Coordinates of C-alpha atoms in Angstrom, one line a residue:
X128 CA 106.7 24.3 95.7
X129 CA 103.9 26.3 95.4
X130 CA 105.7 29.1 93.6
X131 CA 106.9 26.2 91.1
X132 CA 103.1 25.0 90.8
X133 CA 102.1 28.5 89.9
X134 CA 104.6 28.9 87.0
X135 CA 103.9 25.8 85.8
X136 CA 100.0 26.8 86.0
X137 CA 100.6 29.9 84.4
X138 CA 102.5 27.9 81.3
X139 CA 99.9 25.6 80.9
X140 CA 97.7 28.4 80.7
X141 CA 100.0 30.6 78.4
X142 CA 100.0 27.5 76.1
X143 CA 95.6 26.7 75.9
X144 CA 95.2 30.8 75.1
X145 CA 97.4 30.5 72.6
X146 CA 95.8 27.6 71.3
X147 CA 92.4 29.1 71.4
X148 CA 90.8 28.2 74.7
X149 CA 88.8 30.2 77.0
X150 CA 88.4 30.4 81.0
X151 CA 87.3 27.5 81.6
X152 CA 91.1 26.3 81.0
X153 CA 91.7 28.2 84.3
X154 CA 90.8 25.7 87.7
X155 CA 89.7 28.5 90.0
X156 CA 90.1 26.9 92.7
X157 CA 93.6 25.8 92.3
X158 CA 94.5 29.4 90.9
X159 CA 93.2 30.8 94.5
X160 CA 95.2 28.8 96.5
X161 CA 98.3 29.1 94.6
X162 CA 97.7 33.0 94.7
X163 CA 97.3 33.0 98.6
X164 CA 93.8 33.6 98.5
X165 CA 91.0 32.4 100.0
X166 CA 88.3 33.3 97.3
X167 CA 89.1 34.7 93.5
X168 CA 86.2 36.2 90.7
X169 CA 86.5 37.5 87.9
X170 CA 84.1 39.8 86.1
X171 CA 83.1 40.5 82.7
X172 CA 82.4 44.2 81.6
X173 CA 79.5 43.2 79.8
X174 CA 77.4 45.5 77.0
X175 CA 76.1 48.8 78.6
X176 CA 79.2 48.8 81.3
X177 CA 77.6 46.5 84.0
X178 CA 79.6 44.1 85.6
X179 CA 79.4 39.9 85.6
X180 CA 80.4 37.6 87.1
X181 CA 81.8 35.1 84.5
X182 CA 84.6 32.4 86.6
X183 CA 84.4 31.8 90.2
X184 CA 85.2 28.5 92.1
X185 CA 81.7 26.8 92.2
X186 CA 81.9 24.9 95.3
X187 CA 83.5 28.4 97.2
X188 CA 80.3 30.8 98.2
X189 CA 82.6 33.2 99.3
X190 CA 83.9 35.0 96.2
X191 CA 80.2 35.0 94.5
X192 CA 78.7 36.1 97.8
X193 CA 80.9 39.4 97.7
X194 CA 80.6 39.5 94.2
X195 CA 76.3 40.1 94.6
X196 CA 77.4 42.3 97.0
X197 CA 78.5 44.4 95.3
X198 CA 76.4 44.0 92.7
X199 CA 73.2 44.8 94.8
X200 CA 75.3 48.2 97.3
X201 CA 76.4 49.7 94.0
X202 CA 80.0 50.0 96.1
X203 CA 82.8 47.7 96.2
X204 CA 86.2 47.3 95.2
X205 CA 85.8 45.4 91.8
X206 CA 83.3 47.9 90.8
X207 CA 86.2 50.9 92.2
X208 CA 88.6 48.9 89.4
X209 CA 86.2 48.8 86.9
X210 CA 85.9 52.7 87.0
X211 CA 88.8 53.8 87.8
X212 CA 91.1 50.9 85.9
X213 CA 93.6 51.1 89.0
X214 CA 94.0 47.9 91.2
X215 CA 92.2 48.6 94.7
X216 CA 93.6 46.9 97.5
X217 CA 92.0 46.8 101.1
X218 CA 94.2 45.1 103.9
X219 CA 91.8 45.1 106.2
X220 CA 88.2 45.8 105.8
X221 CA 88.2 46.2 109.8
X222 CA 90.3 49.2 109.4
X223 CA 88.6 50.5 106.3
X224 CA 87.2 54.6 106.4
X225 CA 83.9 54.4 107.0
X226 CA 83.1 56.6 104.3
X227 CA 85.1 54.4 101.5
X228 CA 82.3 51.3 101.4
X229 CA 80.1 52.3 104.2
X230 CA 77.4 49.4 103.1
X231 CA 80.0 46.4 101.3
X232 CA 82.2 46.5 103.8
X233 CA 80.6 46.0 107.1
X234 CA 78.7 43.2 105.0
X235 CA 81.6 41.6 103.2
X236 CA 83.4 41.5 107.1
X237 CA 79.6 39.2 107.9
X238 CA 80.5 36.8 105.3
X239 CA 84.5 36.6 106.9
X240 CA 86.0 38.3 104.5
X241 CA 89.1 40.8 105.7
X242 CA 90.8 41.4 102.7
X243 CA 90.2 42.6 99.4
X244 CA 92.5 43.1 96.2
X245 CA 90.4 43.7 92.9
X246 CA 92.8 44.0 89.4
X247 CA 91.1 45.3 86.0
X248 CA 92.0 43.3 83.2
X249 CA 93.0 46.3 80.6
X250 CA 92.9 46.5 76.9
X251 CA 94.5 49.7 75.9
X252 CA 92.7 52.7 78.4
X253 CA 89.3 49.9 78.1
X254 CA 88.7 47.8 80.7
X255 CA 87.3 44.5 80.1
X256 CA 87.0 42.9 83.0
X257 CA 87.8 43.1 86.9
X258 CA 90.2 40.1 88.9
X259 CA 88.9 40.5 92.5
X260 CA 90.7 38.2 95.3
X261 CA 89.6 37.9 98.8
X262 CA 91.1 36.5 102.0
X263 CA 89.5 35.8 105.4
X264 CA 92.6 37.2 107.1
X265 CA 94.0 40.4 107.3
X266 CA 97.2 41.8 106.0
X267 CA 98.8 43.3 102.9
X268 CA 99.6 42.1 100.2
X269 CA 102.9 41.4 99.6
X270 CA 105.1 42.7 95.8
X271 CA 105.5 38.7 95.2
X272 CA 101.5 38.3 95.7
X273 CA 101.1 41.4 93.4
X274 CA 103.3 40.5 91.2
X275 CA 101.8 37.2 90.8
X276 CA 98.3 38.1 90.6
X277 CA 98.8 40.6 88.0
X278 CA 100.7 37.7 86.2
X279 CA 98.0 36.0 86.0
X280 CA 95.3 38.5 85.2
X281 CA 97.4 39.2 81.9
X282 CA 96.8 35.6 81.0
X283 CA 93.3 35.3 82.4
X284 CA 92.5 38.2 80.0
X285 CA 94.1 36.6 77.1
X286 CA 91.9 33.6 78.0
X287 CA 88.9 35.6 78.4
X288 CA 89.6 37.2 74.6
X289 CA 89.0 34.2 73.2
X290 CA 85.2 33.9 74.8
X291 CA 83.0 34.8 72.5
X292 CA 81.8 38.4 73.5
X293 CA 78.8 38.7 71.6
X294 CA 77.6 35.4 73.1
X295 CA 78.0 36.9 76.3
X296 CA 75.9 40.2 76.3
X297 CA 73.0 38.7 73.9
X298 CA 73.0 35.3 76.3
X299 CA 73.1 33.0 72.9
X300 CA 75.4 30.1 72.6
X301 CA 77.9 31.7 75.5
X302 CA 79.3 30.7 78.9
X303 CA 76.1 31.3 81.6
X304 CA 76.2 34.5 83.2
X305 CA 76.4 34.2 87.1
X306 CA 73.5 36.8 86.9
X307 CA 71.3 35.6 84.4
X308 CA 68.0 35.2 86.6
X309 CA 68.7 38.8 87.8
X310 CA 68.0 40.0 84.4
X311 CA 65.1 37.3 83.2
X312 CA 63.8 38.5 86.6
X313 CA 64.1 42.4 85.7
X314 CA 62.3 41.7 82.7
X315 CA 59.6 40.1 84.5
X316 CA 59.2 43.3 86.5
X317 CA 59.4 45.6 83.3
X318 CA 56.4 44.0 82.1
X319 CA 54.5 44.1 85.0
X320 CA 55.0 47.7 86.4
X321 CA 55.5 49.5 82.8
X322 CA 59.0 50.6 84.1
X323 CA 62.6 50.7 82.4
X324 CA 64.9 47.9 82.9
X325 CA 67.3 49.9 84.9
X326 CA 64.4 50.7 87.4
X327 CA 63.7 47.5 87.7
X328 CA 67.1 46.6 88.7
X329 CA 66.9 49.1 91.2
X330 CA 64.0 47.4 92.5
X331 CA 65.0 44.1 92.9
X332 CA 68.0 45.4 94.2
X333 CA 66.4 47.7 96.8
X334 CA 64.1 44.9 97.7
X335 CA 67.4 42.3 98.0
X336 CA 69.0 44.9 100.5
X337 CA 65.5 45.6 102.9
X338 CA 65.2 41.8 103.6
X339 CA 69.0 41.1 103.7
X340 CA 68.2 38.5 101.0
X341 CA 70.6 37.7 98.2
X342 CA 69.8 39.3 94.9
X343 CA 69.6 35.6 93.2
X344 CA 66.8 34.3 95.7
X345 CA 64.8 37.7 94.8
X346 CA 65.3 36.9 91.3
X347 CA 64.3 33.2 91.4
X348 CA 61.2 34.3 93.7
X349 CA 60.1 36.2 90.9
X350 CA 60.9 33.9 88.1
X351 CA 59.1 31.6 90.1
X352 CA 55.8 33.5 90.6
X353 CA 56.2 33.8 94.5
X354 CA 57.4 36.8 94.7
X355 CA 55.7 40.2 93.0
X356 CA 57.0 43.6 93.4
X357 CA 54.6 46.2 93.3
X358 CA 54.6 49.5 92.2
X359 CA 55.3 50.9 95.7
X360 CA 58.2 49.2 95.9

């Protein structure tokens, strides 16, 4: 039954690209569990290469939380697909070499996550975009869960062409980036300590990693005025 709910998912969604509509046709929730997954992002390769976070399931923390993970270590397998534009599969991040993601993976196994499958959405040799699944359960994947998940990155990137991309790396009349106070909050810092915006990501992340804090409560802290960084860090 669930195979049949997945075609008929993947029709339906066939049918709203094709009609003009964007993510947001997509239930991500739904999608995860008819993909045998536990959690299921997908990321946006946004103006200057960085990576964000444009669908997740709301009410799941799990597939955001890895996502800022990654985000904040600079190591990860979404951010693996994004570079490499090969699908990156771990079957168990128990097992993992402790060289591959010496930082994400000993914190992605603290928020019960065990395996990871991350699938970049490809236009030509470009990627535009990274389809990461989690579960909290260990195992490979098998060819029916890979065939299915790369069935539905193909229409999940057809839906994502119709977002307006402009909109999305200018922040004007756009879908809300996951990340948004990460950058207002960057800006914040730019002003304040006369350094470049990249340093100031650096910062915030650095400061996010010391206090084993996530990166959005760093940001808000600042936006907020109760948090300022200095220029020793």
């Amino acid at each position: 039954m669930d195979r049949d709910d997945l075609n008929g998912l993947l029709d339906r969604l066939h049918q709203a690209a094709r009609t003009g509509s964007d993510l947001s046709a997509a239930p991500a929730a739904d999608t995860a569990r008819l993909l045998r997954l536990d959690a299921l992002t997908l990321t946006l390769r946004a103006k200057g290469g960085a990576l964000e976070l444009l669908w997740a399931d709301p009410d799941n923390p799990l597939g955001q939380a890895l996502d800022d993970l990654q985000y904040t270590l600079g190591e990860g397998p979404t951010l693996d697909a994004a570079r490499t534009g090969r699908t990156v599969v771990e079957a168990d991040l128990d097992a993992a070499p402790t060289d591959r993601w010496p930082l994400f993976a000993p914190a992605a196994r603290a928020l019960s996550a065990r395996t990871v499958i991350a699938v970049p959405l490809l236009l030509g040799v470009s990627t535009a975009g990274v389809l990461t699944g989690s579960r909290i359960t260990p195992g490979p994947f098998s060819a029916d869960q890979r065939q299915d998940l790369a069935r539905f990155a193909r229409v999940a990137l057809d839906l994502l062409l119709n977002t307006p991309l402009e909109s999305l790396t200018t922040g004007t009349d756009g879908p809300d980036l996951h990340r948004a106070p990460v950058h207002q909050a960057a800006g914040i810092v730019t002003a304040r300590l006369g350094i470049s915006i990249d340093e100031a990501l650096l910062r915030l992340r650095a400061h996010a990693w010391r206090h084993d804090l996530p990166l959005l409560h760093v940001a808000r802290s600042i936006i907020s005025g109760h948090l300022h960084l200095t220029s020793d860090g």
